[in-house]
Coordinates of C-alpha atoms and ligand atoms in Angstrom, one line a residue:
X1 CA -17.9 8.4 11.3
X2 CA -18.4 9.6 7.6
X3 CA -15.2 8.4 6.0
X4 CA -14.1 9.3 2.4
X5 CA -11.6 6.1 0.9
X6 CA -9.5 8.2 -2.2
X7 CA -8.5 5.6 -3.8
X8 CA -11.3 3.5 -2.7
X9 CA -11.1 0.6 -6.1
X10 CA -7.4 -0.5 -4.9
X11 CA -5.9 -3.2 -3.7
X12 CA -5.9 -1.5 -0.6
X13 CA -9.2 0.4 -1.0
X14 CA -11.4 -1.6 -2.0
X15 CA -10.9 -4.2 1.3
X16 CA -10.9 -0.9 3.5
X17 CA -14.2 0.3 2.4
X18 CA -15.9 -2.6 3.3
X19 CA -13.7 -2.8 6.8
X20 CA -14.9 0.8 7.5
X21 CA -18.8 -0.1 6.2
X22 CA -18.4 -3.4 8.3
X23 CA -17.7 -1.9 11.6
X24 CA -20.4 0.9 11.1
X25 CA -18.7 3.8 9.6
X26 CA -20.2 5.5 6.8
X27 CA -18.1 5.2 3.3
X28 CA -17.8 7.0 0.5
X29 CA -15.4 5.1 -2.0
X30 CA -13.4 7.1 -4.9
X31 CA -11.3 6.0 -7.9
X32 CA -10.7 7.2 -11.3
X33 CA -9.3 3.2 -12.3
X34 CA -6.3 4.8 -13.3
X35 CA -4.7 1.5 -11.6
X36 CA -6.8 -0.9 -13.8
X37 CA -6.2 1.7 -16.7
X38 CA -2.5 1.2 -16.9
X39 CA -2.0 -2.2 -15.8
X40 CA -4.3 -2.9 -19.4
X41 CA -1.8 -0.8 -20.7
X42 CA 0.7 -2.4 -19.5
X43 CA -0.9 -5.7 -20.8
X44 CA -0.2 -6.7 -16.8
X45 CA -3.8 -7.5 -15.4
X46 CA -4.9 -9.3 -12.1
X47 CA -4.5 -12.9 -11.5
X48 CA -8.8 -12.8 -11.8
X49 CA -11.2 -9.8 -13.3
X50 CA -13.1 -7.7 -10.3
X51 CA -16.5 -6.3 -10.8
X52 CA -16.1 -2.7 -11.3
X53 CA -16.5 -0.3 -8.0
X54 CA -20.5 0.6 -8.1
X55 CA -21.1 -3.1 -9.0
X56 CA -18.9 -3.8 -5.9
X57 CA -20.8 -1.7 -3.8
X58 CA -24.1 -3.5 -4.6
X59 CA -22.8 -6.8 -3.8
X60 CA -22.0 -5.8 -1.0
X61 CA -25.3 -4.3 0.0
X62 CA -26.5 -7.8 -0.7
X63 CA -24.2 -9.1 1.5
X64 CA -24.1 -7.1 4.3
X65 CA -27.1 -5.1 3.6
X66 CA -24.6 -1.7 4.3
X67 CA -24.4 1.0 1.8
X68 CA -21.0 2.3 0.3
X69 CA -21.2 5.4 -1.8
X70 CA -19.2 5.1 -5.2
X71 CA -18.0 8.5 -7.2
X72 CA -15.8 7.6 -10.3
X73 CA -13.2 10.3 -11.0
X74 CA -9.8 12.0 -10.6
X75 CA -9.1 13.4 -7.5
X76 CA -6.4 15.3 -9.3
X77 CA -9.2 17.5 -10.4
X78 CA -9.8 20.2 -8.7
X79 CA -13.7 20.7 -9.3
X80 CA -14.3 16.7 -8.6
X81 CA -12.7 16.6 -5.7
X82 CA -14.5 20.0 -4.4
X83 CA -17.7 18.8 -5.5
X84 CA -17.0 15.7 -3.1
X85 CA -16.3 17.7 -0.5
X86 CA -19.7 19.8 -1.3
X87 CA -21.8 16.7 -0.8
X88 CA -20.2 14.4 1.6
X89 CA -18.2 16.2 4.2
X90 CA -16.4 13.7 5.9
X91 CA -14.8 13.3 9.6
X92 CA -12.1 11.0 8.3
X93 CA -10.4 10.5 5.0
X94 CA -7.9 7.7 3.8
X95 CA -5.8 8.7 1.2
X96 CA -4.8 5.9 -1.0
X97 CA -5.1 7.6 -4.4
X98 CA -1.6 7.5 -6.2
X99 CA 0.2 5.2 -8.2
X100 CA 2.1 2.8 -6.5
X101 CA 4.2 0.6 -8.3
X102 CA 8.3 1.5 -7.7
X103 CA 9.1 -0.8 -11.1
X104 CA 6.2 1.6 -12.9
X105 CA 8.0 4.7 -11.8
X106 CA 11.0 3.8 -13.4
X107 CA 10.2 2.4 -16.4
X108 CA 10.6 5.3 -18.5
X109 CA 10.3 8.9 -18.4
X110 CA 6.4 9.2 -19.2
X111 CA 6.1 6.4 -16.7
X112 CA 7.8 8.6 -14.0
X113 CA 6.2 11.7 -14.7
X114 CA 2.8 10.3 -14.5
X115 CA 4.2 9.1 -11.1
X116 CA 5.0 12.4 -9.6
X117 CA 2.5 14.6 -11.1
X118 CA -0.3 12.3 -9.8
X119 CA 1.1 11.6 -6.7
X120 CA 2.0 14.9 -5.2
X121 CA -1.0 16.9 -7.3
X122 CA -3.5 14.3 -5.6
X123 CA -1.8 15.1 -2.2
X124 CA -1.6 18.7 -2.7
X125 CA -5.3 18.5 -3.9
X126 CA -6.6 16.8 -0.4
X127 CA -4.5 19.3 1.7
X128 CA -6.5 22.2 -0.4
X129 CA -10.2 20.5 -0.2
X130 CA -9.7 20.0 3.7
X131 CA -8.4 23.1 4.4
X132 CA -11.2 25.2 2.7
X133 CA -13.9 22.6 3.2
X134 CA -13.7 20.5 6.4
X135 CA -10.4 21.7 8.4
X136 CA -11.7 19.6 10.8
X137 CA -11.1 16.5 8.8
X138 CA -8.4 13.8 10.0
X139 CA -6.4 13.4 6.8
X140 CA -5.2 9.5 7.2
X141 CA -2.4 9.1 4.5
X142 CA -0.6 6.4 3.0
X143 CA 3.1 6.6 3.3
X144 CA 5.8 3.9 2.4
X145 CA 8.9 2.3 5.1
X146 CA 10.4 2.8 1.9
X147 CA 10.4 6.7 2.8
X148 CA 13.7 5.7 5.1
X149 CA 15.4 3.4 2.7
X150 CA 17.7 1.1 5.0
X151 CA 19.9 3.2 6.8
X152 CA 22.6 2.0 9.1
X153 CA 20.8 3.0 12.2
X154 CA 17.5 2.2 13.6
X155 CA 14.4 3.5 12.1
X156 CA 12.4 5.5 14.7
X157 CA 8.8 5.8 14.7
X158 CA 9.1 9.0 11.7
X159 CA 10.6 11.2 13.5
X160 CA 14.2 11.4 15.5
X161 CA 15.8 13.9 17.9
X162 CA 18.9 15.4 17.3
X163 CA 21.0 16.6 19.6
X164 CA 23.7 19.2 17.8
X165 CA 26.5 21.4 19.3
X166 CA 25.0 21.7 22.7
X167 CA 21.0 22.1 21.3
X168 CA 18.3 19.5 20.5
X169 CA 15.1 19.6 18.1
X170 CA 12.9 17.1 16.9
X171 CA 12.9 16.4 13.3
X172 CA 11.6 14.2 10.6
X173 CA 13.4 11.1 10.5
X174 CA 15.7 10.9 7.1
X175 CA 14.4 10.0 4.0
X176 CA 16.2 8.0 1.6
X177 CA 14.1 7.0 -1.0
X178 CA 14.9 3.8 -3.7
X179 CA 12.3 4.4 -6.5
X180 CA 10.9 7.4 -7.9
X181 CA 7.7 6.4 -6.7
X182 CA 9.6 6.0 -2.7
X183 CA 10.1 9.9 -3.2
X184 CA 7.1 10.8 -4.1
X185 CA 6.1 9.3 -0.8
X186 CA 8.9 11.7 0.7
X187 CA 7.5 14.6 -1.3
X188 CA 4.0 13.8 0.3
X189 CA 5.2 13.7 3.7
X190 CA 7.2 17.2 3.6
X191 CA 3.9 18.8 1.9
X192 CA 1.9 17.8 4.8
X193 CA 4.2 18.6 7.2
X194 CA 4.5 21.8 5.7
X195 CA 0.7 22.6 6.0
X196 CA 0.7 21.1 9.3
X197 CA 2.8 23.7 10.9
X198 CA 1.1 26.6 8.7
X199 CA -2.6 25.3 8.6
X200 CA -3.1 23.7 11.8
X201 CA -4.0 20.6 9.8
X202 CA -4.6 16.9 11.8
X203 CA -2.7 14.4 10.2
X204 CA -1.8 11.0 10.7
X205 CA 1.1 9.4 8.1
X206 CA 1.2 5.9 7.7
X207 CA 4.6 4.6 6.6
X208 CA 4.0 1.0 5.9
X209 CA 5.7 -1.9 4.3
X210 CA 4.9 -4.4 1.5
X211 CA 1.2 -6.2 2.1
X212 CA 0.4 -10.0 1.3
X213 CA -2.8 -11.6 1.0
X214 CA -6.2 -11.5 -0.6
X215 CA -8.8 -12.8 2.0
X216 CA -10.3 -10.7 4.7
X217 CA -12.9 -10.8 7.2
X218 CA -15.7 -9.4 5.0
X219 CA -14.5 -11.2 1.9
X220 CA -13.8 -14.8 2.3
X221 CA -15.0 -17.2 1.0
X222 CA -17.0 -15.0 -1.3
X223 CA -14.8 -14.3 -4.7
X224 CA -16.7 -11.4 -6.0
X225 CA -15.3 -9.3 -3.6
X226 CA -11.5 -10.1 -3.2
X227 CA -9.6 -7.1 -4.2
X228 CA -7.4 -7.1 -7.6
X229 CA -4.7 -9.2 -7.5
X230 CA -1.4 -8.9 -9.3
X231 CA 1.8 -10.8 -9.6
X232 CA 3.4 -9.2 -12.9
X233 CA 6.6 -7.5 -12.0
X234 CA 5.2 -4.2 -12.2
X235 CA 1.8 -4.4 -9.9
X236 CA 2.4 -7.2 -7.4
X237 CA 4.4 -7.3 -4.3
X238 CA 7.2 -9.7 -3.3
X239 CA 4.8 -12.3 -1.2
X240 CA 2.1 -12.2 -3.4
X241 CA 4.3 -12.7 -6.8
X242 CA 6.4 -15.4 -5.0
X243 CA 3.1 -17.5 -4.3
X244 CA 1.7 -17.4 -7.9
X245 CA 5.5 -18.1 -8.8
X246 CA 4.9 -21.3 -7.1
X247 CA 2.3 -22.8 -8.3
X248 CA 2.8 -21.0 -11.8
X249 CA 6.0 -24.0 -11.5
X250 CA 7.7 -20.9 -12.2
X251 CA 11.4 -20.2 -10.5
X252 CA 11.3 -17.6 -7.7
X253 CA 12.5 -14.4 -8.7
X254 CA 15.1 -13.6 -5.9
X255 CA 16.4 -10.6 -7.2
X256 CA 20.5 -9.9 -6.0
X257 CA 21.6 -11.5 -3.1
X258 CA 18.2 -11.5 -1.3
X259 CA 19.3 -10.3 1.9
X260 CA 16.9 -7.0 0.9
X261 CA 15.0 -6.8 4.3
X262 CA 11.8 -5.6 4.9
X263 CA 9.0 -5.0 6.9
X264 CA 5.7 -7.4 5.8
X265 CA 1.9 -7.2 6.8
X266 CA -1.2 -9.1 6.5
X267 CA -3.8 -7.5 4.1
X268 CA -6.3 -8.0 7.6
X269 CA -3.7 -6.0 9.4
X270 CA -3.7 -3.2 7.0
X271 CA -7.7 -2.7 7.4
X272 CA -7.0 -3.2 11.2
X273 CA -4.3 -0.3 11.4
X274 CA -6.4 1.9 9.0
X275 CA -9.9 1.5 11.1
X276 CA -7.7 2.6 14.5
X277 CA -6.0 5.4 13.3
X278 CA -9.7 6.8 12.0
X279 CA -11.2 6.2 14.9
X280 CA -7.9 7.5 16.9
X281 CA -7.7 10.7 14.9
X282 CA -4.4 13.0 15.4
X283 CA -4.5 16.4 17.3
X284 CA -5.1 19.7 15.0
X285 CA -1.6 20.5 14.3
X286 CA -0.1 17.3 14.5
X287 CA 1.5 15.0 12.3
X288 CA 1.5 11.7 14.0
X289 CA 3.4 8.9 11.9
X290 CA 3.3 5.5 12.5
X291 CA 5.3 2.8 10.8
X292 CA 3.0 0.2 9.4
X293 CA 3.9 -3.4 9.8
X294 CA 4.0 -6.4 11.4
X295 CA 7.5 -8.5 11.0
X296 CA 10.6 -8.3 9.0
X297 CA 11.3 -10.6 6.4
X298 CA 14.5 -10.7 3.9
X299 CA 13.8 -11.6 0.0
X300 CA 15.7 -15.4 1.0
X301 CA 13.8 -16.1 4.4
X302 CA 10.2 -15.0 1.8
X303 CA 11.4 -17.4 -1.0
X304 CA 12.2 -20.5 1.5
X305 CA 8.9 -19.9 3.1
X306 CA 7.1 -20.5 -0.1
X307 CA 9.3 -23.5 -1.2
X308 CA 8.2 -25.1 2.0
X309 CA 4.4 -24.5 1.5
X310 CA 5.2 -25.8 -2.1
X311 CA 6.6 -29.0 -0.7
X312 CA 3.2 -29.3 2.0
X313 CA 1.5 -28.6 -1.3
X314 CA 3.2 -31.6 -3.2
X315 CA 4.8 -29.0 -5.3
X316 CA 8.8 -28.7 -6.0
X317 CA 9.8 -24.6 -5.4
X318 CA 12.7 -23.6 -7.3
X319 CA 14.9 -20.4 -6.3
X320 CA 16.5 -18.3 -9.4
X321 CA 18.6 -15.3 -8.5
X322 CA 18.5 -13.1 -11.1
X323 CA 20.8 -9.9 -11.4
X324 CA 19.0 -7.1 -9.5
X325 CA 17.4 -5.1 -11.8
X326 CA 17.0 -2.5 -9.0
X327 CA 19.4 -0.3 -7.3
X328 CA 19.2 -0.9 -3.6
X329 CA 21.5 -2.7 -0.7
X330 CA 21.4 -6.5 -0.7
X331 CA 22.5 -7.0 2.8
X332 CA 22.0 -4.4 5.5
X333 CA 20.8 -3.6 8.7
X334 CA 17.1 -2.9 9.3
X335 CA 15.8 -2.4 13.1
X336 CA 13.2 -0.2 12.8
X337 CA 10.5 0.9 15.8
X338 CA 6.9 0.1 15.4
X339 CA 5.0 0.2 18.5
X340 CA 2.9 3.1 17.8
X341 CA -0.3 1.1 16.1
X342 CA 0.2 -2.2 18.3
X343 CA -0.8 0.8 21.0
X344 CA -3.8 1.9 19.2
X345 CA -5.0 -1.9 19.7
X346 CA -3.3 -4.2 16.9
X347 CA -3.7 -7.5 16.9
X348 CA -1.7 -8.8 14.8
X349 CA -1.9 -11.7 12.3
X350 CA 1.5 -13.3 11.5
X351 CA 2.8 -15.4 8.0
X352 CA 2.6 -18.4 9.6
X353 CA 3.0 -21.7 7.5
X354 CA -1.0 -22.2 7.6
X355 CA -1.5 -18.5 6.2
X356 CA 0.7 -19.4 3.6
X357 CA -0.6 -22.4 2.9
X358 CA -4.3 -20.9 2.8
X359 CA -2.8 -18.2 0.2
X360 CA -1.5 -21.0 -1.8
X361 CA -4.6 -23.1 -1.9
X362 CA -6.4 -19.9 -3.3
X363 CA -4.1 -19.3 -6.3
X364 CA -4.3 -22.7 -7.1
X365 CA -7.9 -22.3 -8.0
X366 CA -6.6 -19.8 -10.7
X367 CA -3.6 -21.8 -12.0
X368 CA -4.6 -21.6 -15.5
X369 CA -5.1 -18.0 -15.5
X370 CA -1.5 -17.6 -14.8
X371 CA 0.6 -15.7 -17.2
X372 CA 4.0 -16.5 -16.6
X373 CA 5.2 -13.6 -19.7
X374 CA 4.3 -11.1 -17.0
X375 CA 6.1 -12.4 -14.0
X376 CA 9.7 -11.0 -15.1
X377 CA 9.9 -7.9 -17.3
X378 CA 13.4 -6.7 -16.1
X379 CA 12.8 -2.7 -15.7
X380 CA 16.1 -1.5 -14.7
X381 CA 16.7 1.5 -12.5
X382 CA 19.7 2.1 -14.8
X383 CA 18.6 2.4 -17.6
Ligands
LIG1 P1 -3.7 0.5 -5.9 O1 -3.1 1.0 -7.2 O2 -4.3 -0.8 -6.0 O3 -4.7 1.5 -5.3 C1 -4.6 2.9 -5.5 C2 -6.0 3.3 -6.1 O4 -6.0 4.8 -6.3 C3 -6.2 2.7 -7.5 O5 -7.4 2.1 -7.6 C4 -6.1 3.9 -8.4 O6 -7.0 3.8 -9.6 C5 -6.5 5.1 -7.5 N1 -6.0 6.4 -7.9 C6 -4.7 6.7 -8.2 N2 -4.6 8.0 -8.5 C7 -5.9 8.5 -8.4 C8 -6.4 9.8 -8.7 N3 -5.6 10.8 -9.1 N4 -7.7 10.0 -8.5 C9 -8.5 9.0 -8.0 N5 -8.1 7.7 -7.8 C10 -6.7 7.5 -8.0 O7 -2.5 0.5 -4.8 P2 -2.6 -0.2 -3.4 O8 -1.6 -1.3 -3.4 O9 -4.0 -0.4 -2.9 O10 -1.9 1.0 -2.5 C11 -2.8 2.0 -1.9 C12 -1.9 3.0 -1.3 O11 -1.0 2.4 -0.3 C13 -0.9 3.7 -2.3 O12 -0.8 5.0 -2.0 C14 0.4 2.9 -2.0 O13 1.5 3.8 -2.3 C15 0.3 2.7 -0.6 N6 1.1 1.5 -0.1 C16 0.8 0.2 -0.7 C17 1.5 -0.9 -0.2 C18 1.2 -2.3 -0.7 O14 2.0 -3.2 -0.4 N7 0.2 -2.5 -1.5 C19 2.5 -0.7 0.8 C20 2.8 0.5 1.3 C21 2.0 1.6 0.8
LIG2 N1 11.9 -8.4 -4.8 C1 12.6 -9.5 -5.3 N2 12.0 -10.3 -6.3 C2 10.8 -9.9 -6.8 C3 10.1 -8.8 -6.3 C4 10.7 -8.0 -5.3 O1 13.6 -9.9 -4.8 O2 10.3 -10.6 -7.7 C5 12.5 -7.6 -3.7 C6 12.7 -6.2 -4.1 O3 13.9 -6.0 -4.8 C7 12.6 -5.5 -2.8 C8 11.6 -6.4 -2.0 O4 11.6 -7.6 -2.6 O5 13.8 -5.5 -2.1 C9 10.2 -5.8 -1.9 O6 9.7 -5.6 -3.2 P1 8.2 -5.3 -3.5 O7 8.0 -5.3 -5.0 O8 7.3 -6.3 -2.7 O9 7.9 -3.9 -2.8 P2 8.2 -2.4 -3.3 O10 8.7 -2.3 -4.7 O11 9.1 -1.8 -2.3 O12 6.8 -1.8 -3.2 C10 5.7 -2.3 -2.4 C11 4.5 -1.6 -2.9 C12 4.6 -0.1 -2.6 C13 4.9 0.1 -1.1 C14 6.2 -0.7 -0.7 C15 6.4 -0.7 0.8 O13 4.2 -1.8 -4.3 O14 3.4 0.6 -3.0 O15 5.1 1.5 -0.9 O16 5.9 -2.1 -1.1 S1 8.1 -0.6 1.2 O17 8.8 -1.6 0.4 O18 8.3 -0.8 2.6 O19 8.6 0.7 0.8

């Protein structure tokens, strides 16, 4: 399939492309660095400098000898993106293209409003370029859990029916969202439904949860092609932070109580859940959503975890809980459904103590690149 990766530099992207590229699709990738812009400004970079996306794409010619197509540029534009449409019109497309970080989005008012106007534009944007360019197109977009926050009741699969005086209709589940960022997510997800209904569109929204890891099948062992990685408060995510904490000798950052629950998956598993729902496209006129993870972890059960790769690692863990600087529930209930992907085929890969331990072993080849100034910034949703 000809598949366009928005977003295609990321974290996330980056890893897909070659996934896709691997298993025979053809890839275009897209990016306009705005992630790599502001974590410089932000004087918050990677844990190790990444080649930039066209020198990517060569080494991985050289690897796999399989082509990736690279166009640098801001998908919030509307000419760029039509001009990508113009030359490569593709089956599939995975929307990754926003700014992700929840701390970012509530940093300070510019912060935020960077936040929404990019996230929502570059989502109104791809609903636009499909509709007048390829309608046929299966628009795969990234969602959050954190769409739901952590309701009292179980989380259903996105959507929920409701039975009311005597009548029942299907609805979207509840949003709740934490961050600014979180509602963006929730202002993606009614757009698309909206143009669903009206436009016929094929949709598939993927609400996932916090991703940990760096190695994948197409990358290991081979540095030049690990994603970015970040474990500053603002870019990295809980698992990934926690492990540099580690061997940084730097205490964990538990923020609250730690009983914050969530729903964790393997960087291999996001690649794996992103390939099937491209090659499993949605209906025209449907908005399938599945919620992407594999297993739920709270902030404590994460922290011992690392202390006890720490100790197989000769290394002594300590635990800090610091005041939260976010606003969110410390202890709750979480149950939500996620059998939707494991049906699409999902196999997946659980945090067992060896894929910790391989994690570990990784970022200690970059110990002395560690910046531990960057590790705890305190951005407070109150400000
Ligand atoms: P990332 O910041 O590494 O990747 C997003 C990429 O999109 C960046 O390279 C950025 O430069 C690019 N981008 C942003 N706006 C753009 C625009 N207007 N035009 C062109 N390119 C643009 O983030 P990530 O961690 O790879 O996340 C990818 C997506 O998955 C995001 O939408 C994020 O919200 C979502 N997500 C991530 C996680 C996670 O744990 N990493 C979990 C759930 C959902
Ligand atoms: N946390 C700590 N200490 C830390 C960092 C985080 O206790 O040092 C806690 C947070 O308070 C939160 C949980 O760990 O309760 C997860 O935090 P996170 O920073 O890993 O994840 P989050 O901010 O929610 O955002 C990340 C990605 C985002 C994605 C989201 C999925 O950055 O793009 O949408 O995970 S989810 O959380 O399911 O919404």
């Amino acid at each position: 399939m000809k598949v366009l990766v928005l977003g295609g530099d990321g974290y996330l992207g980056w890893p897909t492309s070659m996934h896709l590229s691997a298993h025979g699709h053809e890839v275009m990738a897209v990016d306009n660095y705005l992630r790599r812009r502001l974590s410089r400004e932000e004087d918050s970079e990677a844990l190790f400098e990444v080649p930039n996306l066209h020198r990517r794409a060569q080494l991985w010619q050289e690897k796999s000898g399989k082509s990736i197509a690279v166009r640098v540029g801001d998908i919030c534009d509307w000419d760029f993106l039509a001009g990508l449409f113009g030359e490569f019109r593709p089956d599939a497309l995975i929307h990754y293209a926003e700014q992700p970080s929840a701390p970012y989005s509530m940093k300070n008012r510019a912060a935020a409003g960077l936040t929404l106007q990019n996230n929502v534009m570059a989502t109104f944007n791809v609903i636009q370029a499909v509709h007048e360019f390829a309608p046929e197109c299966h628009i795969v977009k990234l969602g959050t859990m954190g769409e739901y926050g952590t309701p009292n009741i179980d989380i259903e699969e996105g959507w929920i029916d409701i039975e009311h005086k005597g009548r029942r209709q299907k609805f979207l589940f509840p949003r709740a969202a934490g961050s600014l960022y979180h509602t963006t997510k929730v202002l993606d997800t009614d757009l698309l439904w909206f143009y669903v209904r009206t436009w016929g569109l094929r949709v598939t929204d993927l609400m996932q949860g916090p991703v940990y890891g760096l190695e994948t099948y197409e990358n290991r062992g081979d540095e030049s092609l690990y994603p970015f990685f970040n474990y500053d408060e603002l870019w990295g995510t809980v698992i990934n932070r926690f492990l540099v904490q580690a061997v940084a000798g730097y205490p964990l950052t538990v923020y609250g109580k730690g009983g914050q629950t969530r729903g964790y998956l393997d960087l291999r598993d996001t690649l794996q859940c992103l390939r099937l729902s491209v090659e499993h496209p949605a209906q025209a006129g449907e908005l399938r959503i599945f919620n992407q993870f594999v297993e739920t972890f709270s902030v404590n059960t994460l922290a011992e975890m690392v202390q006890a790769s720490g100790r197989r690692h000769g290394i002594e863990v300590k635990v800090n809980n610091l005041p939260n600087p976010r606003k969110e529930l410390e202890e709750h209930y979480y149950n939500p459904a996620h059998t939707g992907l494991l049906e699409l085929g999902l196999q997946p890969h659980r945090l067992t103590p060896e894929r910790m331990d391989e994690m570990l072993s990784v970022i200690q080849r970059y110990k002395d690149r560690i910046r531990t100034d960057c590790i705890f910034r305190n951005v407070r949703w109150n400000r």
